[in-house]
Amino acid sequence: MKIIGIDPGIRNTGWAIVQLDSAVDCLVDAGVVYTAPDKNGHKLRCQDYVTRLGAIQDGLRRAIEKHEPSLAMVEGITGSKSYSAAVGMALGFASAVLTVREAGLEPFTLLASQVRSMFPNIDSIHGRKTKGYTRDVVRGRFGDIAVDKAMEGITKGRQEHAYDAAGLIIAGLRHPAVEWARRWEMKEDYDANQQANRVREALDLRGRTQSG
């Protein structure tokens, strides 16, 4: 079973594909959808947003069509220091979710704070979990060789977005939707539509539990 993790953003949207296996989980591919630089400095016009969102959707569609994941995890929206950053974050998130649903998958989300809480150790120098820490967790989980191969073609300055997407998957492996999907794909009479319904049930149960 394959899972796609997505770290959405209006400028850089990272994604990663993890193959879940009974013996070992493997990072099989990763990428970053990079949208063109602003033509108006730091201010984006409406048409700029349209172009960027189209690029994000096209990039994610290609990744989904290539790997055919059974589940999708998308990093949720968190607070932002500026209005423009908040708008970009929200639009990137919406674009990712809509693309995933268009592919017939039911996405579920984890906030960045939830992802960090899944990682047990704290950076000893800064006293917090850093981008570098996420990278170390991903490399420790999947191995340097597999990670280096998956990161081929991504410039070093943007690899952190792909690492965040892979870290999102690691943090979400205990989600009930993942357990449902694992069980259903192991069945001889596996049916993708039935699996999607089971995932929705798991997500609904999780939401009712958290809200209660």
mmCIF file of C-alpha atoms in Angstrom:
data_model
loop_
_atom_site.group_PDB
_atom_site.id
_atom_site.type_symbol
_atom_site.label_atom_id
_atom_site.label_comp_id
_atom_site.label_asym_id
_atom_site.label_seq_id
_atom_site.Cartn_x
_atom_site.Cartn_y
_atom_site.Cartn_z
ATOM 1 C CA MET A 1 0.000 0.000 0.000
ATOM 2 C CA LYS A 2 1.259 3.461 -0.894
ATOM 3 C CA ILE A 3 0.655 6.727 0.941
ATOM 4 C CA ILE A 4 1.264 10.204 -0.425
ATOM 5 C CA GLY A 5 2.181 12.916 2.069
ATOM 6 C CA ILE A 6 1.804 16.558 1.042
ATOM 7 C CA ASP A 7 3.327 19.660 2.620
ATOM 8 C CA PRO A 8 1.319 22.386 0.849
ATOM 9 C CA GLY A 9 2.452 25.926 0.127
ATOM 10 C CA ILE A 10 1.801 28.565 -2.503
ATOM 11 C CA ARG A 11 5.482 28.711 -3.516
ATOM 12 C CA ASN A 12 6.718 25.221 -2.658
ATOM 13 C CA THR A 13 4.534 22.135 -2.215
ATOM 14 C CA GLY A 14 6.450 19.084 -1.078
ATOM 15 C CA TRP A 15 5.235 15.537 -1.583
ATOM 16 C CA ALA A 16 6.511 12.080 -0.715
ATOM 17 C CA ILE A 17 5.421 8.528 -1.480
ATOM 18 C CA VAL A 18 5.883 5.771 1.104
ATOM 19 C CA GLN A 19 5.298 2.093 0.385
ATOM 20 C CA LEU A 20 3.967 0.280 3.438
ATOM 21 C CA ASP A 21 5.042 -3.328 3.714
ATOM 22 C CA SER A 22 4.636 -5.980 6.355
ATOM 23 C CA ALA A 23 8.425 -6.187 6.715
ATOM 24 C CA VAL A 24 9.671 -2.637 6.160
ATOM 25 C CA ASP A 25 8.284 0.710 5.024
ATOM 26 C CA CYS A 26 10.113 2.393 2.142
ATOM 27 C CA LEU A 27 10.342 5.945 0.808
ATOM 28 C CA VAL A 28 10.008 5.357 -2.940
ATOM 29 C CA ASP A 29 9.800 8.875 -4.350
ATOM 30 C CA ALA A 30 9.562 12.540 -3.414
ATOM 31 C CA GLY A 31 9.317 15.901 -5.106
ATOM 32 C CA VAL A 32 8.613 19.599 -4.748
ATOM 33 C CA VAL A 33 6.193 21.544 -6.928
ATOM 34 C CA TYR A 34 7.904 24.910 -7.268
ATOM 35 C CA THR A 35 5.889 27.799 -8.681
ATOM 36 C CA ALA A 36 7.493 30.671 -10.569
ATOM 37 C CA PRO A 37 8.850 33.680 -8.660
ATOM 38 C CA ASP A 38 6.683 36.748 -8.189
ATOM 39 C CA LYS A 39 6.683 39.340 -10.940
ATOM 40 C CA ASN A 40 5.452 42.040 -8.559
ATOM 41 C CA GLY A 41 7.982 41.675 -5.778
ATOM 42 C CA HIS A 42 6.323 40.070 -2.770
ATOM 43 C CA LYS A 43 2.765 41.005 -3.713
ATOM 44 C CA LEU A 44 0.776 38.445 -5.670
ATOM 45 C CA ARG A 45 -1.979 39.445 -8.049
ATOM 46 C CA CYS A 46 -5.081 37.303 -8.521
ATOM 47 C CA GLN A 47 -3.738 35.946 -11.798
ATOM 48 C CA ASP A 48 -0.487 34.983 -10.073
ATOM 49 C CA TYR A 49 -2.476 32.885 -7.618
ATOM 50 C CA VAL A 50 -4.369 31.211 -10.469
ATOM 51 C CA THR A 51 -1.123 30.286 -12.206
ATOM 52 C CA ARG A 52 0.474 28.978 -9.037
ATOM 53 C CA LEU A 53 -2.529 26.913 -7.981
ATOM 54 C CA GLY A 54 -2.715 25.371 -11.454
ATOM 55 C CA ALA A 55 0.953 24.394 -11.221
ATOM 56 C CA ILE A 56 0.416 22.808 -7.797
ATOM 57 C CA GLN A 57 -2.532 20.765 -9.026
ATOM 58 C CA ASP A 58 -0.693 19.623 -12.153
ATOM 59 C CA GLY A 59 2.360 18.554 -10.166
ATOM 60 C CA LEU A 60 0.359 16.623 -7.592
ATOM 61 C CA ARG A 61 -1.759 14.982 -10.286
ATOM 62 C CA ARG A 62 1.374 13.679 -11.986
ATOM 63 C CA ALA A 63 2.676 12.230 -8.722
ATOM 64 C CA ILE A 64 -0.656 10.567 -7.937
ATOM 65 C CA GLU A 65 -1.073 9.158 -11.440
ATOM 66 C CA LYS A 66 2.472 7.774 -11.403
ATOM 67 C CA HIS A 67 2.323 6.056 -8.024
ATOM 68 C CA GLU A 68 -1.431 5.430 -7.480
ATOM 69 C CA PRO A 69 -1.424 5.845 -3.676
ATOM 70 C CA SER A 70 -4.249 4.421 -1.589
ATOM 71 C CA LEU A 71 -4.154 7.147 1.069
ATOM 72 C CA ALA A 72 -3.253 10.828 1.234
ATOM 73 C CA MET A 73 -2.021 12.900 4.171
ATOM 74 C CA VAL A 74 -2.006 16.697 3.923
ATOM 75 C CA GLU A 75 -0.411 19.020 6.466
ATOM 76 C CA GLY A 76 -3.123 21.228 7.959
ATOM 77 C CA ILE A 77 -3.309 25.001 8.216
ATOM 78 C CA THR A 78 -1.642 26.711 11.161
ATOM 79 C CA GLY A 79 -1.360 30.310 12.304
ATOM 80 C CA SER A 80 0.753 32.755 10.321
ATOM 81 C CA LYS A 81 2.475 36.037 11.124
ATOM 82 C CA SER A 82 1.282 37.866 8.005
ATOM 83 C CA TYR A 83 -1.887 38.103 5.944
ATOM 84 C CA SER A 84 -0.164 37.211 2.669
ATOM 85 C CA ALA A 85 1.470 34.142 4.209
ATOM 86 C CA ALA A 86 -1.877 33.023 5.657
ATOM 87 C CA VAL A 87 -3.582 33.404 2.270
ATOM 88 C CA GLY A 88 -0.833 31.478 0.515
ATOM 89 C CA MET A 89 -0.956 28.708 3.101
ATOM 90 C CA ALA A 90 -4.742 28.395 2.855
ATOM 91 C CA LEU A 91 -4.751 28.359 -0.943
ATOM 92 C CA GLY A 92 -1.962 25.791 -1.104
ATOM 93 C CA PHE A 93 -3.822 23.573 1.370
ATOM 94 C CA ALA A 94 -7.109 23.886 -0.547
ATOM 95 C CA SER A 95 -5.406 23.101 -3.847
ATOM 96 C CA ALA A 96 -3.803 19.965 -2.393
ATOM 97 C CA VAL A 97 -7.020 18.720 -0.801
ATOM 98 C CA LEU A 98 -9.089 19.292 -3.943
ATOM 99 C CA THR A 99 -6.507 17.535 -6.122
ATOM 100 C CA VAL A 100 -6.428 14.544 -3.786
ATOM 101 C CA ARG A 101 -10.227 14.305 -3.709
ATOM 102 C CA GLU A 102 -10.348 14.642 -7.483
ATOM 103 C CA ALA A 103 -8.185 11.505 -7.631
ATOM 104 C CA GLY A 104 -10.750 9.601 -5.554
ATOM 105 C CA LEU A 105 -8.775 9.664 -2.312
ATOM 106 C CA GLU A 106 -10.051 10.845 1.063
ATOM 107 C CA PRO A 107 -7.340 13.070 2.551
ATOM 108 C CA PHE A 108 -6.735 13.459 6.235
ATOM 109 C CA THR A 109 -4.698 16.148 7.900
ATOM 110 C CA LEU A 110 -2.198 16.599 10.692
ATOM 111 C CA LEU A 111 -1.041 19.969 11.966
ATOM 112 C CA ALA A 112 2.676 20.721 12.085
ATOM 113 C CA SER A 113 2.474 20.745 15.888
ATOM 114 C CA GLN A 114 0.947 17.255 15.840
ATOM 115 C CA VAL A 115 3.709 16.013 13.555
ATOM 116 C CA ARG A 116 6.409 17.407 15.857
ATOM 117 C CA SER A 117 4.733 15.894 18.908
ATOM 118 C CA MET A 118 5.119 12.444 17.342
ATOM 119 C CA PHE A 119 8.896 12.855 17.268
ATOM 120 C CA PRO A 120 10.225 12.086 20.768
ATOM 121 C CA ASN A 121 13.493 14.031 20.941
ATOM 122 C CA ILE A 122 14.200 17.758 21.183
ATOM 123 C CA ASP A 123 17.053 19.530 19.435
ATOM 124 C CA SER A 124 19.640 20.012 22.180
ATOM 125 C CA ILE A 125 21.025 23.301 20.823
ATOM 126 C CA HIS A 126 17.881 25.194 19.941
ATOM 127 C CA GLY A 127 15.584 23.527 22.451
ATOM 128 C CA ARG A 128 12.980 22.802 19.785
ATOM 129 C CA LYS A 129 12.307 20.480 16.879
ATOM 130 C CA THR A 130 13.789 22.012 13.746
ATOM 131 C CA LYS A 131 13.608 21.408 10.007
ATOM 132 C CA GLY A 132 16.934 19.606 10.324
ATOM 133 C CA TYR A 133 15.429 17.334 12.948
ATOM 134 C CA THR A 134 12.649 16.262 10.586
ATOM 135 C CA ARG A 135 15.280 15.451 7.974
ATOM 136 C CA ASP A 136 17.181 13.306 10.485
ATOM 137 C CA VAL A 137 13.993 11.450 11.475
ATOM 138 C CA VAL A 138 13.167 10.701 7.827
ATOM 139 C CA ARG A 139 16.693 9.517 7.033
ATOM 140 C CA GLY A 140 16.762 7.407 10.181
ATOM 141 C CA ARG A 141 13.439 5.769 9.338
ATOM 142 C CA PHE A 142 13.982 5.032 5.643
ATOM 143 C CA GLY A 143 17.788 4.930 5.330
ATOM 144 C CA ASP A 144 20.245 7.243 3.597
ATOM 145 C CA ILE A 145 20.363 5.313 0.314
ATOM 146 C CA ALA A 146 16.583 5.268 -0.225
ATOM 147 C CA VAL A 147 16.202 8.906 0.829
ATOM 148 C CA ASP A 148 19.027 10.111 -1.417
ATOM 149 C CA LYS A 149 17.486 8.291 -4.366
ATOM 150 C CA ALA A 150 14.025 9.757 -3.663
ATOM 151 C CA MET A 151 15.465 13.271 -3.323
ATOM 152 C CA GLU A 152 17.332 13.147 -6.635
ATOM 153 C CA GLY A 153 16.422 16.113 -8.802
ATOM 154 C CA ILE A 154 15.260 18.311 -5.922
ATOM 155 C CA THR A 155 17.502 21.296 -5.250
ATOM 156 C CA LYS A 156 18.922 21.308 -1.729
ATOM 157 C CA GLY A 157 17.215 24.589 -0.914
ATOM 158 C CA ARG A 158 13.794 23.006 -1.450
ATOM 159 C CA GLN A 159 14.375 19.499 -0.108
ATOM 160 C CA GLU A 160 13.025 20.505 3.302
ATOM 161 C CA HIS A 161 9.499 20.550 1.839
ATOM 162 C CA ALA A 162 9.836 16.954 0.641
ATOM 163 C CA TYR A 163 11.298 15.982 4.021
ATOM 164 C CA ASP A 164 8.300 17.575 5.731
ATOM 165 C CA ALA A 165 5.955 15.550 3.519
ATOM 166 C CA ALA A 166 7.776 12.320 4.415
ATOM 167 C CA GLY A 167 7.794 13.279 8.093
ATOM 168 C CA LEU A 168 4.047 13.841 7.892
ATOM 169 C CA ILE A 169 3.591 10.235 6.797
ATOM 170 C CA ILE A 170 5.793 8.921 9.604
ATOM 171 C CA ALA A 171 3.755 10.863 12.149
ATOM 172 C CA GLY A 172 0.448 9.709 10.674
ATOM 173 C CA LEU A 173 1.153 5.989 10.495
ATOM 174 C CA ARG A 174 -0.821 5.401 13.700
ATOM 175 C CA HIS A 175 -3.895 7.158 12.331
ATOM 176 C CA PRO A 176 -6.941 4.816 12.253
ATOM 177 C CA ALA A 177 -7.379 5.488 8.538
ATOM 178 C CA VAL A 178 -3.999 3.888 7.892
ATOM 179 C CA GLU A 179 -4.949 0.827 9.923
ATOM 180 C CA TRP A 180 -8.214 0.461 7.996
ATOM 181 C CA ALA A 181 -6.404 0.753 4.665
ATOM 182 C CA ARG A 182 -3.769 -1.819 5.625
ATOM 183 C CA ARG A 183 -6.432 -4.334 6.615
ATOM 184 C CA TRP A 184 -8.533 -3.832 3.493
ATOM 185 C CA GLU A 185 -5.653 -4.151 1.047
ATOM 186 C CA MET A 186 -4.665 -7.435 2.659
ATOM 187 C CA LYS A 187 -8.110 -8.891 1.897
ATOM 188 C CA GLU A 188 -8.486 -11.058 -1.204
ATOM 189 C CA ASP A 189 -11.727 -9.297 -2.148
ATOM 190 C CA TYR A 190 -10.138 -5.848 -1.847
ATOM 191 C CA ASP A 191 -12.239 -3.094 -3.384
ATOM 192 C CA ALA A 192 -10.984 0.486 -3.665
ATOM 193 C CA ASN A 193 -14.434 2.043 -3.219
ATOM 194 C CA GLN A 194 -15.106 0.038 -0.078
ATOM 195 C CA GLN A 195 -11.693 1.021 1.224
ATOM 196 C CA ALA A 196 -12.448 4.719 0.621
ATOM 197 C CA ASN A 197 -15.696 4.361 2.574
ATOM 198 C CA ARG A 198 -13.835 2.711 5.452
ATOM 199 C CA VAL A 199 -11.310 5.532 5.473
ATOM 200 C CA ARG A 200 -14.139 8.084 5.647
ATOM 201 C CA GLU A 201 -15.653 6.182 8.554
ATOM 202 C CA ALA A 202 -12.321 6.235 10.364
ATOM 203 C CA LEU A 203 -11.952 9.961 9.755
ATOM 204 C CA ASP A 204 -15.505 10.640 10.945
ATOM 205 C CA LEU A 205 -14.915 8.589 14.097
ATOM 206 C CA ARG A 206 -11.667 10.470 14.760
ATOM 207 C CA GLY A 207 -13.426 13.822 14.320
ATOM 208 C CA ARG A 208 -16.270 12.919 16.682
ATOM 209 C CA THR A 209 -13.794 11.686 19.278
ATOM 210 C CA GLN A 210 -11.706 14.860 19.139
ATOM 211 C CA SER A 211 -14.727 17.189 19.187
ATOM 212 C CA GLY A 212 -16.276 15.298 22.060
#
